[in-house]
mmCIF file of C-alpha atoms and ligand atoms in Angstrom:
data_model
loop_
_atom_site.group_PDB
_atom_site.id
_atom_site.type_symbol
_atom_site.label_atom_id
_atom_site.label_comp_id
_atom_site.label_asym_id
_atom_site.label_seq_id
_atom_site.Cartn_x
_atom_site.Cartn_y
_atom_site.Cartn_z
ATOM 1 C CA MET R 203 -0.266 -0.119 0.113
ATOM 2 C CA ARG R 204 0.984 3.446 -1.317
ATOM 3 C CA SER R 205 1.067 5.873 1.408
ATOM 4 C CA PRO R 206 -0.407 9.967 0.426
ATOM 5 C CA VAL R 207 3.125 10.756 0.361
ATOM 6 C CA ALA R 208 4.572 8.320 -1.058
ATOM 7 C CA SER R 209 1.702 9.343 -4.466
ATOM 8 C CA GLN R 210 2.141 13.071 -3.635
ATOM 9 C CA LYS R 211 2.902 14.305 -7.756
ATOM 10 C CA SER R 212 5.610 16.443 -8.422
ATOM 11 C CA LEU R 213 3.068 18.455 -10.962
ATOM 12 C CA ARG R 214 -0.217 18.117 -11.831
ATOM 13 C CA LEU R 215 -3.287 20.253 -13.683
ATOM 14 C CA ALA R 216 -5.524 22.324 -11.183
ATOM 15 C CA PRO R 217 -8.892 21.167 -11.341
ATOM 16 C CA ASP R 218 -9.676 24.702 -13.006
ATOM 17 C CA GLY R 219 -7.700 23.305 -16.398
ATOM 18 C CA VAL R 220 -5.254 26.168 -15.866
ATOM 19 C CA SER R 221 -2.924 26.672 -13.429
ATOM 20 C CA VAL R 222 -0.626 24.097 -12.601
ATOM 21 C CA LEU R 223 0.256 22.726 -9.168
ATOM 22 C CA ILE R 224 3.570 21.466 -8.184
ATOM 23 C CA LEU R 225 5.181 19.980 -5.139
ATOM 24 C CA ASP R 226 7.490 22.834 -3.420
ATOM 25 C CA GLN R 227 11.074 20.110 -3.689
ATOM 26 C CA THR R 228 12.797 23.284 -1.667
ATOM 27 C CA LEU R 229 11.561 22.702 1.294
ATOM 28 C CA LEU R 230 10.650 18.509 1.709
ATOM 29 C CA PRO R 231 10.650 16.136 3.203
ATOM 30 C CA HIS R 232 10.336 18.646 5.426
ATOM 31 C CA GLU R 233 7.388 19.655 4.536
ATOM 32 C CA VAL R 234 4.921 18.924 2.021
ATOM 33 C CA ARG R 235 3.782 22.100 0.362
ATOM 34 C CA THR R 236 1.801 22.267 -2.766
ATOM 35 C CA VAL R 237 2.363 25.551 -4.688
ATOM 36 C CA ARG R 238 -0.053 26.674 -7.385
ATOM 37 C CA LEU R 239 1.975 29.301 -11.040
ATOM 38 C CA ARG R 240 -0.726 30.388 -13.058
ATOM 39 C CA THR R 241 1.683 32.770 -14.663
ATOM 40 C CA LEU R 242 5.081 32.303 -17.342
ATOM 41 C CA ALA R 243 6.632 33.706 -14.472
ATOM 42 C CA GLN R 244 6.170 32.054 -12.017
ATOM 43 C CA ALA R 245 6.812 29.035 -13.891
ATOM 44 C CA ALA R 246 10.830 30.243 -14.852
ATOM 45 C CA ARG R 247 10.857 30.967 -11.139
ATOM 46 C CA ALA R 248 9.535 27.653 -10.198
ATOM 47 C CA ILE R 249 12.561 25.580 -12.192
ATOM 48 C CA ARG R 250 15.454 28.298 -11.087
ATOM 49 C CA THR R 251 14.810 28.045 -7.324
ATOM 50 C CA MET R 252 14.672 24.815 -7.809
ATOM 51 C CA GLN R 253 11.076 23.660 -6.643
ATOM 52 C CA VAL R 254 10.368 21.726 -9.449
ATOM 53 C CA ARG R 255 14.078 20.141 -10.510
ATOM 54 C CA GLY R 256 15.213 16.931 -12.721
ATOM 55 C CA SER R 257 15.698 17.056 -15.970
ATOM 56 C CA ASN R 258 12.615 15.320 -16.361
ATOM 57 C CA LEU R 259 10.254 17.689 -13.948
ATOM 58 C CA ILE R 260 11.817 20.582 -15.611
ATOM 59 C CA GLY R 261 10.444 20.014 -19.225
ATOM 60 C CA VAL R 262 6.898 19.329 -18.511
ATOM 61 C CA THR R 263 7.294 22.683 -15.760
ATOM 62 C CA ALA R 264 8.579 24.535 -18.949
ATOM 63 C CA ALA R 265 5.980 23.381 -21.722
ATOM 64 C CA PHE R 266 3.117 24.037 -19.111
ATOM 65 C CA GLY R 267 4.535 27.065 -18.433
ATOM 66 C CA ILE R 268 4.467 27.933 -22.437
ATOM 67 C CA ALA R 269 0.397 27.568 -22.120
ATOM 68 C CA LEU R 270 0.555 29.763 -19.413
ATOM 69 C CA ALA R 271 2.130 32.240 -20.950
ATOM 70 C CA LEU R 272 -0.039 31.809 -24.084
ATOM 71 C CA ARG R 273 -2.503 32.179 -21.973
ATOM 72 C CA ALA R 274 -1.722 36.622 -20.687
ATOM 73 C CA ASP R 275 -0.357 36.778 -25.447
ATOM 74 C CA PRO R 276 -0.893 34.057 -28.095
ATOM 75 C CA SER R 277 1.056 36.271 -30.791
ATOM 76 C CA ASP R 278 4.419 34.987 -32.041
ATOM 77 C CA ALA R 279 6.084 37.387 -29.995
ATOM 78 C CA ALA R 280 4.740 35.906 -27.055
ATOM 79 C CA LEU R 281 5.218 32.347 -28.432
ATOM 80 C CA GLU R 282 9.495 33.495 -28.514
ATOM 81 C CA ALA R 283 9.444 35.351 -25.156
ATOM 82 C CA ALA R 284 8.105 32.130 -22.838
ATOM 83 C CA HIS R 285 10.683 29.428 -24.850
ATOM 84 C CA ALA R 286 13.646 32.680 -24.220
ATOM 85 C CA THR R 287 12.616 32.901 -20.776
ATOM 86 C CA LEU R 288 11.972 29.841 -19.450
ATOM 87 C CA LEU R 289 14.946 28.263 -21.892
ATOM 88 C CA GLU R 290 17.609 29.842 -19.902
ATOM 89 C CA THR R 291 16.306 28.993 -16.285
ATOM 90 C CA ARG R 292 18.638 26.191 -16.586
ATOM 91 C CA PRO R 293 21.608 24.994 -18.935
ATOM 92 C CA THR R 294 23.026 21.795 -18.564
ATOM 93 C CA ALA R 295 19.505 19.736 -17.925
ATOM 94 C CA VAL R 296 18.275 19.611 -22.169
ATOM 95 C CA ASN R 297 15.119 17.608 -21.653
ATOM 96 C CA LEU R 298 14.145 21.655 -21.349
ATOM 97 C CA ARG R 299 15.240 22.570 -24.617
ATOM 98 C CA TRP R 300 13.803 19.395 -26.040
ATOM 99 C CA ALA R 301 10.379 20.126 -24.238
ATOM 100 C CA LEU R 302 10.356 23.499 -24.929
ATOM 101 C CA ASP R 303 11.120 23.185 -28.788
ATOM 102 C CA LEU R 304 8.624 20.214 -29.581
ATOM 103 C CA MET R 305 6.387 22.637 -27.480
ATOM 104 C CA ARG R 306 6.927 25.468 -30.439
ATOM 105 C CA GLU R 307 7.513 23.169 -33.404
ATOM 106 C CA HIS R 308 3.714 22.385 -32.735
ATOM 107 C CA LEU R 309 2.493 25.598 -31.679
ATOM 108 C CA ARG R 310 4.642 28.563 -34.484
ATOM 109 C CA PRO R 311 1.789 27.333 -37.461
ATOM 110 C CA LEU R 312 -1.499 27.488 -35.871
ATOM 111 C CA PRO R 313 -4.098 30.744 -35.531
ATOM 112 C CA PRO R 314 -2.977 31.940 -32.289
ATOM 113 C CA GLY R 315 -6.344 31.279 -31.232
ATOM 114 C CA HIS R 316 -6.456 28.229 -31.049
ATOM 115 C CA ARG R 317 -2.724 27.941 -29.206
ATOM 116 C CA VAL R 318 -3.708 27.999 -25.909
ATOM 117 C CA ALA R 319 -6.553 24.958 -26.008
ATOM 118 C CA ALA R 320 -3.786 22.503 -28.726
ATOM 119 C CA ALA R 321 -0.711 24.150 -26.313
ATOM 120 C CA TYR R 322 -2.541 22.655 -22.455
ATOM 121 C CA SER R 323 -3.499 19.801 -24.237
ATOM 122 C CA ARG R 324 0.477 18.547 -25.877
ATOM 123 C CA ALA R 325 1.691 19.631 -22.507
ATOM 124 C CA ALA R 326 -1.144 17.677 -20.485
ATOM 125 C CA ALA R 327 0.426 14.882 -22.559
ATOM 126 C CA LEU R 328 4.373 14.961 -22.171
ATOM 127 C CA LEU R 329 3.658 14.916 -18.565
ATOM 128 C CA ASP R 330 1.327 11.679 -19.320
ATOM 129 C CA GLU R 331 4.131 10.025 -21.315
ATOM 130 C CA ASP R 332 6.338 10.678 -19.472
ATOM 131 C CA VAL R 333 4.417 8.430 -16.781
ATOM 132 C CA ALA R 334 4.290 5.273 -19.567
ATOM 133 C CA ILE R 335 8.083 6.126 -20.762
ATOM 134 C CA ASN R 336 9.940 5.793 -17.569
ATOM 135 C CA ARG R 337 7.555 2.907 -16.085
ATOM 136 C CA SER R 338 8.959 1.115 -19.894
ATOM 137 C CA ILE R 339 12.473 2.087 -18.499
ATOM 138 C CA GLY R 340 11.835 0.565 -14.736
ATOM 139 C CA ASP R 341 11.098 -2.907 -17.090
ATOM 140 C CA HIS R 342 14.053 -3.017 -19.128
ATOM 141 C CA GLY R 343 16.241 -1.673 -15.720
ATOM 142 C CA LEU R 344 13.981 -4.843 -14.131
ATOM 143 C CA ALA R 345 15.805 -7.414 -16.353
ATOM 144 C CA ILE R 346 19.593 -6.127 -15.209
ATOM 145 C CA LEU R 347 18.535 -6.408 -11.773
ATOM 146 C CA ARG R 348 17.329 -9.833 -12.100
ATOM 147 C CA ARG R 349 19.497 -11.116 -13.283
ATOM 148 C CA LEU R 350 22.105 -9.321 -11.278
ATOM 149 C CA LEU R 351 20.004 -11.092 -8.358
ATOM 150 C CA ARG R 352 21.005 -14.757 -9.219
ATOM 151 C CA ASP R 353 24.575 -14.161 -8.061
ATOM 152 C CA ARG R 354 23.599 -12.931 -5.209
ATOM 153 C CA PRO R 355 23.173 -15.398 -1.719
ATOM 154 C CA ALA R 356 19.586 -16.927 -1.701
ATOM 155 C CA GLY R 357 17.835 -14.347 0.589
ATOM 156 C CA GLN R 358 20.215 -11.501 -0.341
ATOM 157 C CA PRO R 359 18.939 -8.406 -1.074
ATOM 158 C CA LEU R 360 20.977 -7.396 -4.697
ATOM 159 C CA ARG R 361 22.514 -3.530 -3.322
ATOM 160 C CA VAL R 362 21.507 -0.385 -6.336
ATOM 161 C CA MET R 363 23.990 2.730 -5.743
ATOM 162 C CA THR R 364 22.430 5.686 -6.270
ATOM 163 C CA HIS R 365 22.893 9.183 -6.577
ATOM 164 C CA CYS R 366 21.062 12.846 -6.091
ATOM 165 C CA ASN R 367 17.361 11.851 -6.927
ATOM 166 C CA ALA R 368 16.223 10.557 -9.901
ATOM 167 C CA GLY R 369 13.293 9.932 -8.553
ATOM 168 C CA ARG R 370 9.735 9.640 -8.837
ATOM 169 C CA ILE R 371 8.944 12.802 -8.391
ATOM 170 C CA ALA R 372 12.207 14.119 -10.910
ATOM 171 C CA THR R 373 9.876 13.177 -13.665
ATOM 172 C CA LEU R 374 5.755 11.638 -12.709
ATOM 173 C CA ASP R 375 5.269 8.491 -11.334
ATOM 174 C CA TRP R 376 8.223 6.473 -11.482
ATOM 175 C CA GLY R 377 12.204 8.678 -11.844
ATOM 176 C CA THR R 378 14.039 7.407 -14.514
ATOM 177 C CA ALA R 379 17.128 5.886 -12.230
ATOM 178 C CA THR R 380 14.927 4.469 -9.774
ATOM 179 C CA ALA R 381 12.251 3.059 -11.417
ATOM 180 C CA PRO R 382 14.537 -0.172 -11.857
ATOM 181 C CA VAL R 383 14.602 0.183 -7.870
ATOM 182 C CA TYR R 384 9.760 0.411 -8.058
ATOM 183 C CA ARG R 385 9.409 -2.853 -10.041
ATOM 184 C CA ALA R 386 11.695 -4.354 -8.338
ATOM 185 C CA HIS R 387 10.321 -3.667 -5.489
ATOM 186 C CA GLU R 388 6.697 -3.976 -6.553
ATOM 187 C CA GLU R 389 7.701 -7.723 -7.368
ATOM 188 C CA GLY R 390 8.754 -8.739 -4.096
ATOM 189 C CA LEU R 391 11.752 -8.879 -5.397
ATOM 190 C CA PRO R 392 14.849 -7.873 -2.437
ATOM 191 C CA ILE R 393 16.539 -5.064 -2.918
ATOM 192 C CA HIS R 394 18.531 -2.718 -1.081
ATOM 193 C CA VAL R 395 19.531 1.629 -1.666
ATOM 194 C CA TRP R 396 22.399 3.452 -1.235
ATOM 195 C CA VAL R 397 21.687 6.380 -1.036
ATOM 196 C CA SER R 398 24.451 8.685 -1.455
ATOM 197 C CA GLU R 399 23.848 12.446 0.514
ATOM 198 C CA THR R 400 24.758 14.592 -3.032
ATOM 199 C CA ARG R 401 26.355 17.515 -1.341
ATOM 200 C CA PRO R 402 25.921 19.753 -1.555
ATOM 201 C CA ARG R 403 22.156 20.571 -1.717
ATOM 202 C CA ASN R 404 20.966 17.141 -0.302
ATOM 203 C CA GLN R 405 18.584 15.494 -3.205
ATOM 204 C CA GLY R 406 20.220 11.990 -1.766
ATOM 205 C CA ALA R 407 18.960 12.798 2.090
ATOM 206 C CA ALA R 408 16.456 15.334 1.436
ATOM 207 C CA LEU R 409 14.460 13.255 -1.786
ATOM 208 C CA THR R 410 15.450 10.443 -2.169
ATOM 209 C CA ALA R 411 16.223 9.108 0.826
ATOM 210 C CA TRP R 412 12.225 10.627 1.373
ATOM 211 C CA GLU R 413 10.519 8.523 -1.404
ATOM 212 C CA LEU R 414 11.752 5.891 -1.390
ATOM 213 C CA GLY R 415 10.480 5.921 2.964
ATOM 214 C CA GLY R 416 7.451 6.420 0.728
ATOM 215 C CA ARG R 417 7.139 3.888 -0.372
ATOM 216 C CA GLY R 418 8.951 0.620 1.926
ATOM 217 C CA VAL R 419 11.570 0.317 -0.400
ATOM 218 C CA PRO R 420 14.810 -0.849 1.875
ATOM 219 C CA HIS R 421 17.626 1.846 2.241
ATOM 220 C CA THR R 422 20.614 3.616 4.243
ATOM 221 C CA LEU R 423 21.795 6.840 3.579
ATOM 222 C CA VAL R 424 25.534 7.625 3.274
ATOM 223 C CA ALA R 425 28.090 10.491 2.950
ATOM 224 C CA ASP R 426 29.079 11.050 -0.617
ATOM 225 C CA ASN R 427 32.470 9.904 0.112
ATOM 226 C CA ALA R 428 31.429 6.346 1.383
ATOM 227 C CA ALA R 429 30.462 5.424 -2.452
ATOM 228 C CA GLY R 430 34.598 4.296 -3.121
ATOM 229 C CA HIS R 431 34.784 2.590 0.003
ATOM 230 C CA LEU R 432 31.042 0.080 -0.061
ATOM 231 C CA MET R 433 32.283 -0.162 -3.430
ATOM 232 C CA GLN R 434 35.830 -1.591 -2.156
ATOM 233 C CA HIS R 435 34.798 -3.721 0.205
ATOM 234 C CA GLY R 436 32.144 -5.383 -2.085
ATOM 235 C CA LEU R 437 29.095 -4.193 -0.850
ATOM 236 C CA VAL R 438 27.780 -2.899 -3.623
ATOM 237 C CA ASP R 439 25.639 -4.379 -6.686
ATOM 238 C CA VAL R 440 25.421 -2.030 -9.641
ATOM 239 C CA VAL R 441 24.680 1.018 -9.849
ATOM 240 C CA ILE R 442 22.267 3.099 -11.701
ATOM 241 C CA VAL R 443 22.365 6.874 -11.875
ATOM 242 C CA GLY R 444 19.573 9.577 -13.665
ATOM 243 C CA ALA R 445 20.589 12.097 -17.115
ATOM 244 C CA ASP R 446 20.731 16.277 -16.998
ATOM 245 C CA ARG R 447 22.100 15.875 -20.814
ATOM 246 C CA VAL R 448 23.461 12.140 -23.071
ATOM 247 C CA THR R 449 26.307 12.846 -26.192
ATOM 248 C CA ALA R 450 25.171 11.269 -29.276
ATOM 249 C CA ARG R 451 28.251 9.078 -28.376
ATOM 250 C CA GLY R 452 26.918 8.068 -24.743
ATOM 251 C CA ASP R 453 28.525 10.562 -22.260
ATOM 252 C CA VAL R 454 27.077 11.684 -19.983
ATOM 253 C CA ALA R 455 26.351 14.868 -17.235
ATOM 254 C CA ASN R 456 24.681 14.633 -14.127
ATOM 255 C CA LYS R 457 24.613 15.060 -10.537
ATOM 256 C CA ILE R 458 28.333 16.641 -9.037
ATOM 257 C CA GLY R 459 29.208 13.729 -8.010
ATOM 258 C CA THR R 460 28.485 11.257 -10.455
ATOM 259 C CA TYR R 461 31.806 10.937 -12.516
ATOM 260 C CA LEU R 462 33.679 9.795 -9.238
ATOM 261 C CA LYS R 463 30.685 7.373 -9.032
ATOM 262 C CA ALA R 464 31.771 5.786 -12.291
ATOM 263 C CA LEU R 465 35.612 6.104 -11.466
ATOM 264 C CA ALA R 466 35.282 3.838 -8.402
ATOM 265 C CA ALA R 467 32.722 0.826 -10.142
ATOM 266 C CA ARG R 468 35.507 1.304 -12.539
ATOM 267 C CA GLU R 469 38.105 0.345 -10.474
ATOM 268 C CA HIS R 470 36.209 -2.591 -8.742
ATOM 269 C CA ALA R 471 34.411 -4.126 -11.716
ATOM 270 C CA VAL R 472 31.060 -3.411 -10.380
ATOM 271 C CA PRO R 473 28.095 -2.171 -12.930
ATOM 272 C CA PHE R 474 27.421 1.127 -13.755
ATOM 273 C CA TYR R 475 24.332 2.289 -15.470
ATOM 274 C CA VAL R 476 22.355 5.605 -16.519
ATOM 275 C CA ALA R 477 19.037 5.606 -16.269
ATOM 276 C CA PHE R 478 17.496 8.383 -19.102
ATOM 277 C CA VAL R 479 14.320 9.484 -21.256
ATOM 278 C CA GLY R 480 15.187 9.851 -25.398
ATOM 279 C CA GLY R 481 14.320 13.810 -24.620
ATOM 280 C CA SER R 482 17.887 14.036 -22.771
ATOM 281 C CA VAL R 483 20.008 12.933 -25.855
ATOM 282 C CA ASP R 484 21.246 15.455 -27.310
ATOM 283 C CA TRP R 485 21.751 14.732 -30.433
ATOM 284 C CA THR R 486 23.987 18.196 -31.605
ATOM 285 C CA LEU R 487 27.009 17.066 -29.175
ATOM 286 C CA ARG R 488 29.489 14.005 -29.024
ATOM 287 C CA ASP R 489 32.349 14.873 -26.217
ATOM 288 C CA GLY R 490 30.365 15.718 -23.478
ATOM 289 C CA VAL R 491 33.729 16.690 -21.513
ATOM 290 C CA ARG R 492 34.037 19.732 -23.945
ATOM 291 C CA GLY R 493 30.648 20.448 -25.377
ATOM 292 C CA ILE R 494 27.594 20.458 -21.960
ATOM 293 C CA PRO R 495 27.400 23.873 -20.236
ATOM 294 C CA ILE R 496 28.148 23.000 -17.106
ATOM 295 C CA GLU R 497 25.870 25.123 -14.238
ATOM 296 C CA GLN R 498 27.561 27.049 -11.620
ATOM 297 C CA ARG R 499 25.655 28.019 -8.522
ATOM 298 C CA SER R 500 26.431 29.868 -5.294
ATOM 299 C CA PRO R 501 28.753 28.883 -2.763
ATOM 300 C CA ARG R 502 26.327 29.767 -0.369
ATOM 301 C CA GLU R 503 24.564 26.946 -1.413
ATOM 302 C CA VAL R 504 28.853 25.168 -0.676
ATOM 303 C CA THR R 505 29.019 27.215 2.260
ATOM 304 C CA HIS R 506 25.695 27.136 4.052
ATOM 305 C CA ILE R 507 23.533 23.675 4.973
ATOM 306 C CA THR R 508 20.255 24.140 5.396
ATOM 307 C CA GLY R 509 17.795 21.938 7.700
ATOM 308 C CA VAL R 510 15.619 21.420 10.524
ATOM 309 C CA ASP R 511 16.037 22.185 14.572
ATOM 310 C CA ALA R 512 14.745 20.386 17.748
ATOM 311 C CA ASP R 513 11.812 22.486 17.294
ATOM 312 C CA GLY R 514 11.041 21.629 13.332
ATOM 313 C CA ARG R 515 12.086 24.922 12.325
ATOM 314 C CA ARG R 516 13.886 25.728 9.144
ATOM 315 C CA VAL R 517 17.256 26.583 9.289
ATOM 316 C CA GLU R 518 20.689 27.499 7.735
ATOM 317 C CA VAL R 519 23.657 27.506 9.020
ATOM 318 C CA ARG R 520 27.130 28.199 7.473
ATOM 319 C CA LEU R 521 29.523 25.415 7.861
ATOM 320 C CA THR R 522 32.614 27.349 6.981
ATOM 321 C CA PRO R 523 35.672 30.235 8.073
ATOM 322 C CA GLU R 524 32.810 33.927 7.605
ATOM 323 C CA GLY R 525 33.837 34.277 4.183
ATOM 324 C CA THR R 526 35.310 31.523 2.989
ATOM 325 C CA PRO R 527 35.665 31.223 -1.426
ATOM 326 C CA ALA R 528 33.840 28.843 -2.402
ATOM 327 C CA ARG R 529 33.416 27.369 -5.895
ATOM 328 C CA ASN R 530 29.883 25.077 -6.739
ATOM 329 C CA ASP R 531 29.624 23.230 -10.156
ATOM 330 C CA GLY R 532 26.304 21.740 -10.660
ATOM 331 C CA PHE R 533 26.694 18.603 -12.756
ATOM 332 C CA ASP R 534 30.493 16.249 -13.873
ATOM 333 C CA VAL R 535 30.403 14.303 -17.321
ATOM 334 C CA THR R 536 30.725 10.927 -17.406
ATOM 335 C CA PRO R 537 32.658 9.534 -20.681
ATOM 336 C CA ALA R 538 30.681 6.614 -22.314
ATOM 337 C CA ARG R 539 33.919 4.548 -21.951
ATOM 338 C CA LEU R 540 33.239 4.441 -17.194
ATOM 339 C CA ILE R 541 29.216 3.782 -18.463
ATOM 340 C CA THR R 542 28.143 -0.229 -18.586
ATOM 341 C CA GLY R 543 25.060 0.533 -19.972
ATOM 342 C CA LEU R 544 22.018 3.316 -20.927
ATOM 343 C CA ILE R 545 18.425 2.025 -20.124
ATOM 344 C CA THR R 546 15.661 3.978 -21.859
ATOM 345 C CA GLU R 547 12.680 3.573 -22.312
ATOM 346 C CA ARG R 548 13.916 2.013 -25.268
ATOM 347 C CA GLY R 549 15.492 -0.709 -23.628
ATOM 348 C CA VAL R 550 19.367 -1.189 -23.144
ATOM 349 C CA CYS R 551 22.352 -0.386 -24.262
ATOM 350 C CA ARG R 552 25.592 0.627 -24.546
ATOM 351 C CA ALA R 553 26.967 3.899 -24.284
ATOM 352 C CA SER R 554 28.094 3.795 -28.103
ATOM 353 C CA ALA R 555 27.293 6.282 -30.768
ATOM 354 C CA ALA R 556 26.399 3.099 -32.944
ATOM 355 C CA ALA R 557 24.297 2.200 -30.520
ATOM 356 C CA LEU R 558 21.956 5.171 -29.305
ATOM 357 C CA ALA R 559 21.763 5.579 -33.052
ATOM 358 C CA ARG R 560 20.192 2.756 -33.498
ATOM 359 C CA LEU R 561 18.025 2.078 -30.578
ATOM 360 C CA TYR R 562 16.772 5.558 -31.480
ATOM 361 C CA GLY R 563 16.461 5.546 -35.520
ATOM 362 C CA ARG R 564 18.618 8.165 -35.911
ATOM 363 C CA PRO R 565 21.939 8.089 -38.284
ATOM 364 C CA VAL R 566 25.183 7.982 -36.537
ATOM 365 C CA ALA R 567 27.355 10.851 -35.475
ATOM 366 C CA ALA R 568 30.092 11.447 -37.268
ATOM 367 C CA ARG R 569 33.402 10.657 -35.613
ATOM 368 C CA GLY R 570 35.991 13.197 -35.438
ATOM 369 C CA SER R 571 33.538 16.428 -35.584
ATOM 370 C CA GLY R 572 34.021 19.041 -32.579
ATOM 371 C CA PRO R 573 32.075 19.464 -29.146
ATOM 372 C CA ARG R 574 29.466 19.897 -31.822
ATOM 373 C CA LEU R 575 28.057 18.589 -35.044
HETATM 374 O O1 LIG J 173 20.407 19.520 -10.014
HETATM 375 P P1 LIG J 173 19.204 19.404 -9.946
HETATM 376 O O2 LIG J 173 18.325 18.142 -8.718
HETATM 377 O O3 LIG J 173 17.922 18.977 -11.075
HETATM 378 O O4 LIG J 173 20.103 17.210 -10.964
HETATM 379 C C1 LIG J 173 18.553 16.231 -10.952
HETATM 380 C C2 LIG J 173 20.524 15.561 -10.846
HETATM 381 O O5 LIG J 173 21.128 15.707 -11.658
HETATM 382 C C3 LIG J 173 18.995 14.175 -11.383
HETATM 383 O O6 LIG J 173 20.519 12.885 -11.534
HETATM 384 C C4 LIG J 173 19.175 14.427 -13.150
HETATM 385 O O7 LIG J 173 18.431 15.211 -13.428
HETATM 386 C C5 LIG J 173 17.655 12.876 -13.486
HETATM 387 S S1 LIG J 173 15.866 13.250 -13.493
HETATM 388 C C6 LIG J 173 15.312 12.070 -14.597
#
């Protein structure tokens, strides 16, 4: 049985059929609050401030942001302006551009008077599709987990490590990295998740721990720095992470710290999988390290930390000597060669240009080109 918390949607259209209700992820896990978005500015702000976050979810929120913008003004100029405003909210996850381009291509040929209804119905379709797509990732990933379980002593759980939150609140319902875990749990397979805290914003500690707990999936929180140690001692059977941008040859940008886990996994022969949807692939790029823009975030996220005190009051405290300089790269890139496989809605493939192109029915990216094709 799922608790009400476990089924709280990260985004839905309000009963008025116009405004959009989101779960404010900046307040989790201490407060479950729904926020209503009525305007383009509010949608852009929700993405920028990470009230909504995770690659899939920011794409769907942006799609609804276009619908909200067109309600105020359905002209060509307003459509272009909304596209530009939403696109600059966060730079790394390519799902944002994918969803915005898709909306613009769908809406531009229509007469302005028909655009609002069409925008809402396309955004709603994206939302529904995301649920089905993530479920499909879950099914493909489940086959991998079943196979790995055969190597575990009878009755012993499969120990999955994940990083950040590529969970059901970063998408709609299943998550990407968590989808195979939820499917395995649903099937009654013994599974245990190592949740890495994900400094500096702690999406693992705050969000993944919250949603796994809500669905009754056994898990243990570990400091980010513990990953190599756990792998070295044979305590991790597989790593599954999500993605913010995957290049045409299979390099993957994901939350900062993912790359270190991939390096440790390679050293200790732990399979390292990345789960994502087709909208996360940037077919214009090959070399992720050179080509993927990495979000630079406030140093304050490194020097300070937020939680609740003994009275449940939300407090921010400083960790460092006052004025300590800090740098805060939001993402890193894991080269394809460190990745065992890519788990997508279309199946599992190797992290290579040929395998990805085959899976998505695209021409194979040219070799030896610069960062942009
Ligand atoms: O900065 P965030 O919290 O938006 O970063 C999220 C991640 O890195 C996720 O792993 C990724 O977006 C996949 S979510 C389906």
